PDB file of C-alpha atoms in Angstrom:
ATOM      1  CA  MET A   1      36.340  -2.511  57.192  1.00 40.00           C
ATOM      2  CA  ASN A   2      34.308   1.205  58.505  1.00 45.00           C
ATOM      3  CA  PHE A   3      33.649   4.120  55.696  1.00 38.00           C
ATOM      4  CA  VAL A   4      36.189   6.083  57.317  1.00 40.00           C
ATOM      5  CA  CYS A   5      39.399   3.075  56.839  1.00 45.00           C
ATOM      6  CA  MET A   6      37.937   3.209  52.948  1.00 45.00           C
ATOM      7  CA  ASN A   7      37.499   5.892  52.583  1.00 53.00           C
ATOM      8  CA  SER A   8      41.089   6.583  53.485  1.00 51.00           C
ATOM      9  CA  LYS A   9      42.412   4.565  51.838  1.00 55.00           C
ATOM     10  CA  GLY A  10      40.574   5.795  48.409  1.00 58.00           C
ATOM     11  CA  ILE A  11      42.308   9.131  49.265  1.00 54.00           C
ATOM     12  CA  LEU A  12      45.141   7.382  49.321  1.00 55.00           C
ATOM     13  CA  LEU A  13      44.799   5.333  45.726  1.00 57.00           C
ATOM     14  CA  ARG A  14      43.962   8.904  43.451  1.00 57.00           C
ATOM     15  CA  LEU A  15      46.898  10.602  45.592  1.00 53.00           C
ATOM     16  CA  LEU A  16      48.827   7.926  43.603  1.00 55.00           C
ATOM     17  CA  LEU A  17      47.441   7.691  40.616  1.00 56.00           C
ATOM     18  CA  GLY A  18      47.893  12.116  40.470  1.00 54.00           C
ATOM     19  CA  LEU A  19      51.436  11.689  41.163  1.00 51.00           C
ATOM     20  CA  LEU A  20      51.623   8.652  38.646  1.00 51.00           C
ATOM     21  CA  LEU A  21      49.857  11.135  36.738  1.00 50.00           C
ATOM     22  CA  VAL A  22      52.581  13.814  36.770  1.00 47.00           C
ATOM     23  CA  SER A  23      55.510  12.143  36.593  1.00 46.00           C
ATOM     24  CA  GLY A  24      54.061  11.081  33.503  1.00 49.00           C
ATOM     25  CA  LEU A  25      53.432  13.706  31.710  1.00 44.00           C
ATOM     26  CA  GLY A  26      56.092  16.294  33.742  1.00 43.00           C
ATOM     27  CA  SER A  27      58.296  15.951  30.649  1.00 44.00           C
ATOM     28  CA  PRO A  28      58.381  19.104  28.285  1.00 44.00           C
ATOM     29  CA  ALA A  29      56.776  18.778  24.381  1.00 46.00           C
ATOM     30  CA  LEU A  30      59.727  17.804  23.311  1.00 48.00           C
ATOM     31  CA  ALA A  31      59.304  15.343  19.520  1.00 51.00           C
ATOM     32  CA  GLN A  32      59.709  11.990  20.134  1.00 56.00           C
ATOM     33  CA  SER A  33      62.304  11.343  17.740  1.00 56.00           C
ATOM     34  CA  GLU A  34      64.343  13.872  19.608  1.00 79.00           C
ATOM     35  CA  ARG A  35      64.176  11.702  22.754  1.00 86.00           C
ATOM     36  CA  VAL A  36      66.920   9.815  23.077  1.00 93.00           C
ATOM     37  CA  LYS A  37      65.825   7.077  26.403  1.00 93.00           C
ATOM     38  CA  ASP A  38      68.298   5.973  28.850  1.00 95.00           C
ATOM     39  CA  VAL A  39      66.735   2.821  31.613  1.00 97.00           C
ATOM     40  CA  ASN A  40      68.272   2.063  34.440  1.00 97.00           C
ATOM     41  CA  SER A  41      67.740  -0.423  37.416  1.00 98.00           C
ATOM     42  CA  ASN A  42      70.089   1.803  40.560  1.00 98.00           C
ATOM     43  CA  GLY A  43      69.163   0.999  44.888  1.00 98.00           C
ATOM     44  CA  TRP A  44      69.785   4.517  46.743  1.00 98.00           C
ATOM     45  CA  TYR A  45      69.706   3.532  50.429  1.00 98.00           C
ATOM     46  CA  MET A  46      68.795   5.833  52.567  1.00 98.00           C
ATOM     47  CA  TYR A  47      69.518   7.689  56.651  1.00 98.00           C
ATOM     48  CA  PHE A  48      67.580  10.809  57.508  1.00 98.00           C
ATOM     49  CA  GLY A  49      67.428  12.932  61.301  1.00 98.00           C
ATOM     50  CA  ASP A  50      65.505  15.665  62.254  1.00 97.00           C
ATOM     51  CA  HIS A  51      67.213  15.992  66.049  1.00 97.00           C
ATOM     52  CA  LYS A  52      66.016  18.214  68.186  1.00 96.00           C
ATOM     53  CA  LEU A  53      68.429  20.561  70.573  1.00 97.00           C
ATOM     54  CA  ASN A  54      65.041  22.775  71.679  1.00 96.00           C
ATOM     55  CA  SER A  55      61.938  23.771  71.459  1.00 93.00           C
ATOM     56  CA  ARG A  56      62.573  26.066  68.790  1.00 96.00           C
ATOM     57  CA  TRP A  57      65.965  24.473  66.923  1.00 98.00           C
ATOM     58  CA  GLY A  58      67.350  21.793  65.490  1.00 98.00           C
ATOM     59  CA  LEU A  59      70.342  19.305  63.795  1.00 98.00           C
ATOM     60  CA  HIS A  60      69.190  17.697  60.977  1.00 98.00           C
ATOM     61  CA  THR A  61      71.583  14.876  59.661  1.00 98.00           C
ATOM     62  CA  GLU A  62      71.480  12.645  55.570  1.00 98.00           C
ATOM     63  CA  LEU A  63      72.803  10.042  54.273  1.00 98.00           C
ATOM     64  CA  GLN A  64      72.524   8.878  51.051  1.00 98.00           C
ATOM     65  CA  TRP A  65      73.724   5.464  49.256  1.00 98.00           C
ATOM     66  CA  ARG A  66      73.049   5.411  45.442  1.00 98.00           C
ATOM     67  CA  ARG A  67      73.519   2.082  43.776  1.00 98.00           C
ATOM     68  CA  HIS A  68      73.875   1.713  39.532  1.00 98.00           C
ATOM     69  CA  ASN A  69      72.581  -2.163  39.342  1.00 97.00           C
ATOM     70  CA  VAL A  70      71.113  -2.170  41.837  1.00 97.00           C
ATOM     71  CA  ILE A  71      74.285  -2.005  44.454  1.00 97.00           C
ATOM     72  CA  SER A  72      77.290  -3.702  42.529  1.00 97.00           C
ATOM     73  CA  ASP A  73      78.807   0.192  40.969  1.00 98.00           C
ATOM     74  CA  PRO A  74      78.529   3.663  41.925  1.00 98.00           C
ATOM     75  CA  GLN A  75      76.061   5.683  41.106  1.00 98.00           C
ATOM     76  CA  GLN A  76      76.049   8.965  43.422  1.00 98.00           C
ATOM     77  CA  LEU A  77      77.395   9.510  47.517  1.00 98.00           C
ATOM     78  CA  LEU A  78      75.376  12.543  48.920  1.00 98.00           C
ATOM     79  CA  VAL A  79      75.715  14.156  51.899  1.00 98.00           C
ATOM     80  CA  ARG A  80      73.156  16.422  53.466  1.00 98.00           C
ATOM     81  CA  THR A  81      73.146  18.481  57.126  1.00 98.00           C
ATOM     82  CA  GLY A  82      71.182  21.461  58.120  1.00 98.00           C
ATOM     83  CA  ILE A  83      69.922  23.681  60.939  1.00 98.00           C
ATOM     84  CA  ASN A  84      66.005  23.340  61.623  1.00 98.00           C
ATOM     85  CA  TYR A  85      63.562  25.808  63.370  1.00 98.00           C
ATOM     86  CA  ASP A  86      60.250  25.388  64.208  1.00 98.00           C
ATOM     87  CA  LEU A  87      57.603  28.313  62.800  1.00 98.00           C
ATOM     88  CA  THR A  88      54.582  26.489  64.458  1.00 97.00           C
ATOM     89  CA  PRO A  89      54.299  22.947  65.482  1.00 95.00           C
ATOM     90  CA  LEU A  90      53.452  21.473  62.279  1.00 97.00           C
ATOM     91  CA  ALA A  91      55.792  24.133  59.821  1.00 98.00           C
ATOM     92  CA  MET A  92      59.807  24.159  59.386  1.00 98.00           C
ATOM     93  CA  PHE A  93      62.607  26.154  58.054  1.00 98.00           C
ATOM     94  CA  THR A  94      66.208  24.227  56.596  1.00 98.00           C
ATOM     95  CA  LEU A  95      68.970  26.649  55.884  1.00 98.00           C
ATOM     96  CA  GLY A  96      71.842  23.708  55.155  1.00 98.00           C
ATOM     97  CA  TYR A  97      74.774  22.048  52.509  1.00 98.00           C
ATOM     98  CA  GLY A  98      74.860  19.115  50.654  1.00 98.00           C
ATOM     99  CA  TYR A  99      77.900  17.361  48.892  1.00 98.00           C
ATOM    100  CA  ILE A 100      77.502  15.151  46.090  1.00 98.00           C
ATOM    101  CA  GLU A 101      80.134  13.021  44.762  1.00 98.00           C
ATOM    102  CA  THR A 102      78.679  11.646  41.341  1.00 97.00           C
ATOM    103  CA  HIS A 103      80.121   8.537  39.202  1.00 97.00           C
ATOM    104  CA  PRO A 104      79.556   7.864  35.365  1.00 96.00           C
ATOM    105  CA  TYR A 105      76.520   5.982  35.272  1.00 96.00           C
ATOM    106  CA  GLY A 106      74.083   4.417  32.195  1.00 94.00           C
ATOM    107  CA  ASP A 107      74.409   4.353  27.925  1.00 94.00           C
ATOM    108  CA  PHE A 108      75.336   8.249  28.584  1.00 93.00           C
ATOM    109  CA  PRO A 109      77.613   8.477  31.474  1.00 94.00           C
ATOM    110  CA  ALA A 110      79.530  11.961  32.377  1.00 92.00           C
ATOM    111  CA  ALA A 111      83.205  11.190  31.630  1.00 92.00           C
ATOM    112  CA  GLY A 112      84.149  11.041  34.697  1.00 95.00           C
ATOM    113  CA  THR A 113      83.632  11.330  37.975  1.00 96.00           C
ATOM    114  CA  PHE A 114      82.168  14.913  39.824  1.00 96.00           C
ATOM    115  CA  PRO A 115      82.034  16.404  42.951  1.00 97.00           C
ATOM    116  CA  GLU A 116      78.637  19.666  43.053  1.00 98.00           C
ATOM    117  CA  HIS A 117      78.258  22.028  46.163  1.00 98.00           C
ATOM    118  CA  ARG A 118      74.925  22.874  47.602  1.00 98.00           C
ATOM    119  CA  ILE A 119      73.465  25.100  49.787  1.00 98.00           C
ATOM    120  CA  TYR A 120      69.885  24.662  50.457  1.00 98.00           C
ATOM    121  CA  GLN A 121      66.566  27.308  51.982  1.00 98.00           C
ATOM    122  CA  GLN A 122      63.608  24.240  52.960  1.00 98.00           C
ATOM    123  CA  LEU A 123      60.388  24.801  54.182  1.00 98.00           C
ATOM    124  CA  GLN A 124      57.637  21.468  55.364  1.00 98.00           C
ATOM    125  CA  ILE A 125      53.910  21.911  56.504  1.00 98.00           C
ATOM    126  CA  ARG A 126      52.309  19.466  57.150  1.00 97.00           C
ATOM    127  CA  ASN A 127      48.464  18.212  57.786  1.00 96.00           C
ATOM    128  CA  SER A 128      46.604  15.072  57.408  1.00 94.00           C
ATOM    129  CA  LEU A 129      42.902  14.494  55.623  1.00 93.00           C
ATOM    130  CA  SER A 130      41.495  12.351  57.133  1.00 92.00           C
ATOM    131  CA  ARG A 131      43.275   9.386  58.388  1.00 94.00           C
ATOM    132  CA  VAL A 132      45.278  10.009  55.382  1.00 96.00           C
ATOM    133  CA  GLY A 133      49.314  12.310  56.485  1.00 97.00           C
ATOM    134  CA  LEU A 134      50.298  14.997  54.549  1.00 97.00           C
ATOM    135  CA  GLN A 135      54.320  16.796  54.355  1.00 97.00           C
ATOM    136  CA  HIS A 136      54.688  19.618  51.302  1.00 97.00           C
ATOM    137  CA  ARG A 137      58.306  21.056  51.142  1.00 98.00           C
ATOM    138  CA  TYR A 138      59.265  23.410  48.937  1.00 98.00           C
ATOM    139  CA  ARG A 139      63.243  23.719  48.477  1.00 98.00           C
ATOM    140  CA  LEU A 140      64.881  25.751  46.761  1.00 98.00           C
ATOM    141  CA  GLU A 141      69.179  25.287  45.323  1.00 98.00           C
ATOM    142  CA  GLN A 142      72.365  26.470  45.115  1.00 98.00           C
ATOM    143  CA  ARG A 143      75.071  24.392  43.092  1.00 98.00           C
ATOM    144  CA  TRP A 144      78.266  24.424  41.870  1.00 98.00           C
ATOM    145  CA  ILE A 145      79.419  21.873  39.644  1.00 96.00           C
ATOM    146  CA  ARG A 146      82.646  20.625  38.402  1.00 94.00           C
ATOM    147  CA  PRO A 147      82.524  18.290  35.269  1.00 89.00           C
ATOM    148  CA  ALA A 148      84.859  16.078  34.751  1.00 88.00           C
ATOM    149  CA  GLY A 149      87.567  17.900  33.041  1.00 86.00           C
ATOM    150  CA  ALA A 150      86.307  21.404  33.171  1.00 88.00           C
ATOM    151  CA  GLU A 151      88.667  23.341  34.254  1.00 89.00           C
ATOM    152  CA  THR A 152      85.306  25.660  35.161  1.00 93.00           C
ATOM    153  CA  THR A 153      82.357  25.524  38.340  1.00 95.00           C
ATOM    154  CA  THR A 154      78.747  25.583  36.760  1.00 95.00           C
ATOM    155  CA  TYR A 155      76.538  27.547  39.142  1.00 97.00           C
ATOM    156  CA  LEU A 156      72.860  26.226  39.256  1.00 96.00           C
ATOM    157  CA  ASN A 157      69.901  26.763  40.192  1.00 97.00           C
ATOM    158  CA  ARG A 158      67.087  24.013  41.339  1.00 97.00           C
ATOM    159  CA  ALA A 159      63.221  24.618  42.949  1.00 97.00           C
ATOM    160  CA  ARG A 160      61.781  21.760  43.402  1.00 97.00           C
ATOM    161  CA  TYR A 161      58.615  20.327  45.013  1.00 97.00           C
ATOM    162  CA  MET A 162      57.279  17.603  46.394  1.00 98.00           C
ATOM    163  CA  LEU A 163      54.325  16.329  48.234  1.00 97.00           C
ATOM    164  CA  LYS A 164      54.264  13.120  50.917  1.00 98.00           C
ATOM    165  CA  ALA A 165      51.417  11.409  51.840  1.00 98.00           C
ATOM    166  CA  THR A 166      51.033   7.838  54.866  1.00 98.00           C
ATOM    167  CA  LEU A 167      48.020   6.179  55.411  1.00 97.00           C
ATOM    168  CA  PRO A 168      48.447   3.851  58.639  1.00 97.00           C
ATOM    169  CA  LEU A 169      47.911   0.584  57.706  1.00 96.00           C
ATOM    170  CA  PHE A 170      46.125   0.075  61.488  1.00 93.00           C
ATOM    171  CA  GLY A 171      43.663   2.531  63.521  1.00 89.00           C
ATOM    172  CA  PRO A 172      43.362   6.205  62.678  1.00 92.00           C
ATOM    173  CA  SER A 173      47.542   7.248  62.895  1.00 93.00           C
ATOM    174  CA  ILE A 174      51.169   5.355  62.642  1.00 94.00           C
ATOM    175  CA  GLU A 175      52.108   3.840  66.765  1.00 95.00           C
ATOM    176  CA  SER A 176      54.979   2.261  67.194  1.00 96.00           C
ATOM    177  CA  GLY A 177      55.056  -1.481  66.191  1.00 96.00           C
ATOM    178  CA  GLU A 178      52.718  -1.366  63.331  1.00 97.00           C
ATOM    179  CA  PRO A 179      53.316  -0.627  59.472  1.00 98.00           C
ATOM    180  CA  PHE A 180      52.105   2.209  57.150  1.00 98.00           C
ATOM    181  CA  LEU A 181      51.802   3.132  53.236  1.00 98.00           C
ATOM    182  CA  ALA A 182      53.602   5.852  52.235  1.00 98.00           C
ATOM    183  CA  ALA A 183      54.629   7.259  48.935  1.00 98.00           C
ATOM    184  CA  TYR A 184      54.967  10.450  47.285  1.00 98.00           C
ATOM    185  CA  ASN A 185      55.941  12.934  44.107  1.00 97.00           C
ATOM    186  CA  GLU A 186      58.609  15.379  43.829  1.00 97.00           C
ATOM    187  CA  ILE A 187      59.046  17.775  40.676  1.00 96.00           C
ATOM    188  CA  PHE A 188      62.465  19.984  39.553  1.00 97.00           C
ATOM    189  CA  ILE A 189      62.875  22.940  37.868  1.00 96.00           C
ATOM    190  CA  GLY A 190      65.956  24.297  37.267  1.00 95.00           C
ATOM    191  CA  PHE A 191      66.309  28.073  36.863  1.00 94.00           C
ATOM    192  CA  GLY A 192      68.835  30.898  36.179  1.00 91.00           C
ATOM    193  CA  ASN A 193      71.350  31.879  33.299  1.00 91.00           C
ATOM    194  CA  ASN A 194      73.349  28.880  32.415  1.00 89.00           C
ATOM    195  CA  ILE A 195      69.861  25.534  32.929  1.00 89.00           C
ATOM    196  CA  GLN A 196      70.011  25.151  28.511  1.00 85.00           C
ATOM    197  CA  ARG A 197      67.234  22.814  27.723  1.00 85.00           C
ATOM    198  CA  ASN A 198      65.893  21.151  31.220  1.00 84.00           C
ATOM    199  CA  ILE A 199      64.273  23.600  32.555  1.00 91.00           C
ATOM    200  CA  PHE A 200      62.148  20.685  33.534  1.00 93.00           C
ATOM    201  CA  ASP A 201      65.059  18.716  35.495  1.00 95.00           C
ATOM    202  CA  GLN A 202      63.632  15.310  36.978  1.00 96.00           C
ATOM    203  CA  ASN A 203      59.999  14.038  38.658  1.00 97.00           C
ATOM    204  CA  ARG A 204      60.207  11.477  40.994  1.00 97.00           C
ATOM    205  CA  ALA A 205      57.264   8.907  42.255  1.00 97.00           C
ATOM    206  CA  TYR A 206      57.627   6.971  44.985  1.00 98.00           C
ATOM    207  CA  ALA A 207      55.273   4.154  46.625  1.00 98.00           C
ATOM    208  CA  ALA A 208      56.653   2.348  49.865  1.00 98.00           C
ATOM    209  CA  LEU A 209      56.154  -0.248  53.107  1.00 98.00           C
ATOM    210  CA  GLY A 210      56.487   1.434  56.446  1.00 98.00           C
ATOM    211  CA  PHE A 211      57.036   0.048  59.311  1.00 98.00           C
ATOM    212  CA  LYS A 212      57.598   2.135  62.389  1.00 98.00           C
ATOM    213  CA  VAL A 213      59.915   0.037  64.826  1.00 98.00           C
ATOM    214  CA  ASN A 214      58.846   2.530  68.187  1.00 97.00           C
ATOM    215  CA  ASP A 215      58.288   6.470  68.665  1.00 94.00           C
ATOM    216  CA  ALA A 216      62.243   7.517  67.248  1.00 96.00           C
ATOM    217  CA  ALA A 217      62.585   5.575  64.514  1.00 98.00           C
ATOM    218  CA  SER A 218      60.238   3.748  60.436  1.00 98.00           C
ATOM    219  CA  LEU A 219      61.796   2.452  58.052  1.00 98.00           C
ATOM    220  CA  GLU A 220      60.299   2.511  54.153  1.00 98.00           C
ATOM    221  CA  LEU A 221      60.249  -0.311  51.549  1.00 98.00           C
ATOM    222  CA  GLY A 222      59.594   0.787  47.980  1.00 98.00           C
ATOM    223  CA  TYR A 223      60.295   1.848  44.994  1.00 98.00           C
ATOM    224  CA  LEU A 224      61.074   5.059  43.084  1.00 98.00           C
ATOM    225  CA  ASN A 225      61.081   5.738  39.046  1.00 98.00           C
ATOM    226  CA  GLN A 226      62.509   8.197  38.476  1.00 98.00           C
ATOM    227  CA  ILE A 227      62.515  10.670  35.153  1.00 97.00           C
ATOM    228  CA  VAL A 228      64.995  12.406  34.530  1.00 96.00           C
ATOM    229  CA  GLN A 229      66.428  15.213  31.761  1.00 94.00           C
ATOM    230  CA  ARG A 230      69.703  15.716  30.256  1.00 91.00           C
ATOM    231  CA  ALA A 231      71.774  18.917  29.984  1.00 88.00           C
ATOM    232  CA  ASN A 232      71.005  18.896  26.488  1.00 87.00           C
ATOM    233  CA  GLY A 233      67.210  18.099  26.831  1.00 88.00           C
ATOM    234  CA  THR A 234      67.590  14.708  24.574  1.00 91.00           C
ATOM    235  CA  VAL A 235      68.746  11.940  27.166  1.00 93.00           C
ATOM    236  CA  PHE A 236      65.922  11.218  29.353  1.00 95.00           C
ATOM    237  CA  GLU A 237      66.817   8.453  31.776  1.00 96.00           C
ATOM    238  CA  HIS A 238      64.084   6.315  33.353  1.00 97.00           C
ATOM    239  CA  ASN A 239      65.360   4.882  36.127  1.00 98.00           C
ATOM    240  CA  HIS A 240      64.496   1.354  38.260  1.00 98.00           C
ATOM    241  CA  THR A 241      64.569   2.374  41.635  1.00 98.00           C
ATOM    242  CA  LEU A 242      64.393  -0.122  45.108  1.00 98.00           C
ATOM    243  CA  GLN A 243      64.603   2.507  48.298  1.00 98.00           C
ATOM    244  CA  VAL A 244      65.202   1.302  51.324  1.00 98.00           C
ATOM    245  CA  SER A 245      65.206   3.746  53.898  1.00 98.00           C
ATOM    246  CA  LEU A 246      66.325   4.445  57.956  1.00 98.00           C
ATOM    247  CA  PHE A 247      64.666   7.193  59.300  1.00 98.00           C
ATOM    248  CA  TYR A 248      65.889   7.649  63.001  1.00 98.00           C
ATOM    249  CA  ASN A 249      65.038  11.748  65.088  1.00 96.00           C
ATOM    250  CA  LEU A 250      65.957  11.905  68.188  1.00 94.00           C
ATOM    251  CA  ASN A 251      64.716  14.335  71.054  1.00 92.00           C
ATOM    252  CA  PHE A 252      68.319  16.461  72.147  1.00 91.00           C
ATOM    253  CA  SER A 253      66.218  18.483  74.621  1.00 86.00           C
ATOM    254  CA  GLU A 254      64.289  16.218  76.244  1.00 76.00           C
ATOM    255  CA  ASN A 255      67.217  15.241  77.859  1.00 64.00           C
TER     256      ASN A 255
END
C-alpha cells in the first residue's frame, strides 16, 4: 500500500474519530440525574435523487421509509422534493418542501400519529482532501407541526450542518463497479420563540460501506447513531439505526 493510500485512510479515520467525538459531546450539559435515556433499534430505507434538467437547474427527489424495531413497526415516512440550482460546478443551492408523518414509538411515544410540513433552504459544497471526497451541507428548515390531539399547529425553526466524507477503496477516485467507505456527522440546532429546552435538537453519526453501481447509481449500507433530545429537555433518544440508501441521479440535460 503506497503512502498516498495510507495517508488518505488516516484522514478518514481522523474524520471518523472527530465525528464520534462530536456525537458524544453534542448534547447540552444537563445533570445526569435529569436525563432519561430511551434506547431504540430502527431501520431507515431511503432513496435520494438529484436530476439535472439543464446546465444549471435540477430536481431533487427523496423518499425515506423509517421503521422502529429495524423493520417491524412504523416510525416515520418522509417525502421531500426541491429545485436545485448549480451556483458553481462544486456548489448547489436547493429550495424545497418536505412532508413527514411520525408514528408513536419507543418508551416515551407520542400520543398518536402526527404530520409535519416543512420548507427548507440548502447549500451543498463539495471539495476533497487527498483521496477523501468531502461534502458540506448547510440547511435551514421552517417546520409546521401539529401534535396528536392538538388544536393548533406549532411553528419551529431549525438549522442543520452535515459533513460527509467518502474514500475509494481502489484507486484515486470512486469508479463504476467499485466499493467505497462513507461517513458523516450532522448536528441539528433549534431556534426561535417556540423552542423549549431542546436548542440542541439531535446529532447523527454514520459510517457505511458503499458500492458505485454505475455513473448514475450507488448504494450504501451503514450504521447510524442518532441522539435526539425531546422538547422537554430531559428525554434523550439513543437510536441505533440500520441505514440502506440508494442514490440515483439522472441527467435529463443529455437527452
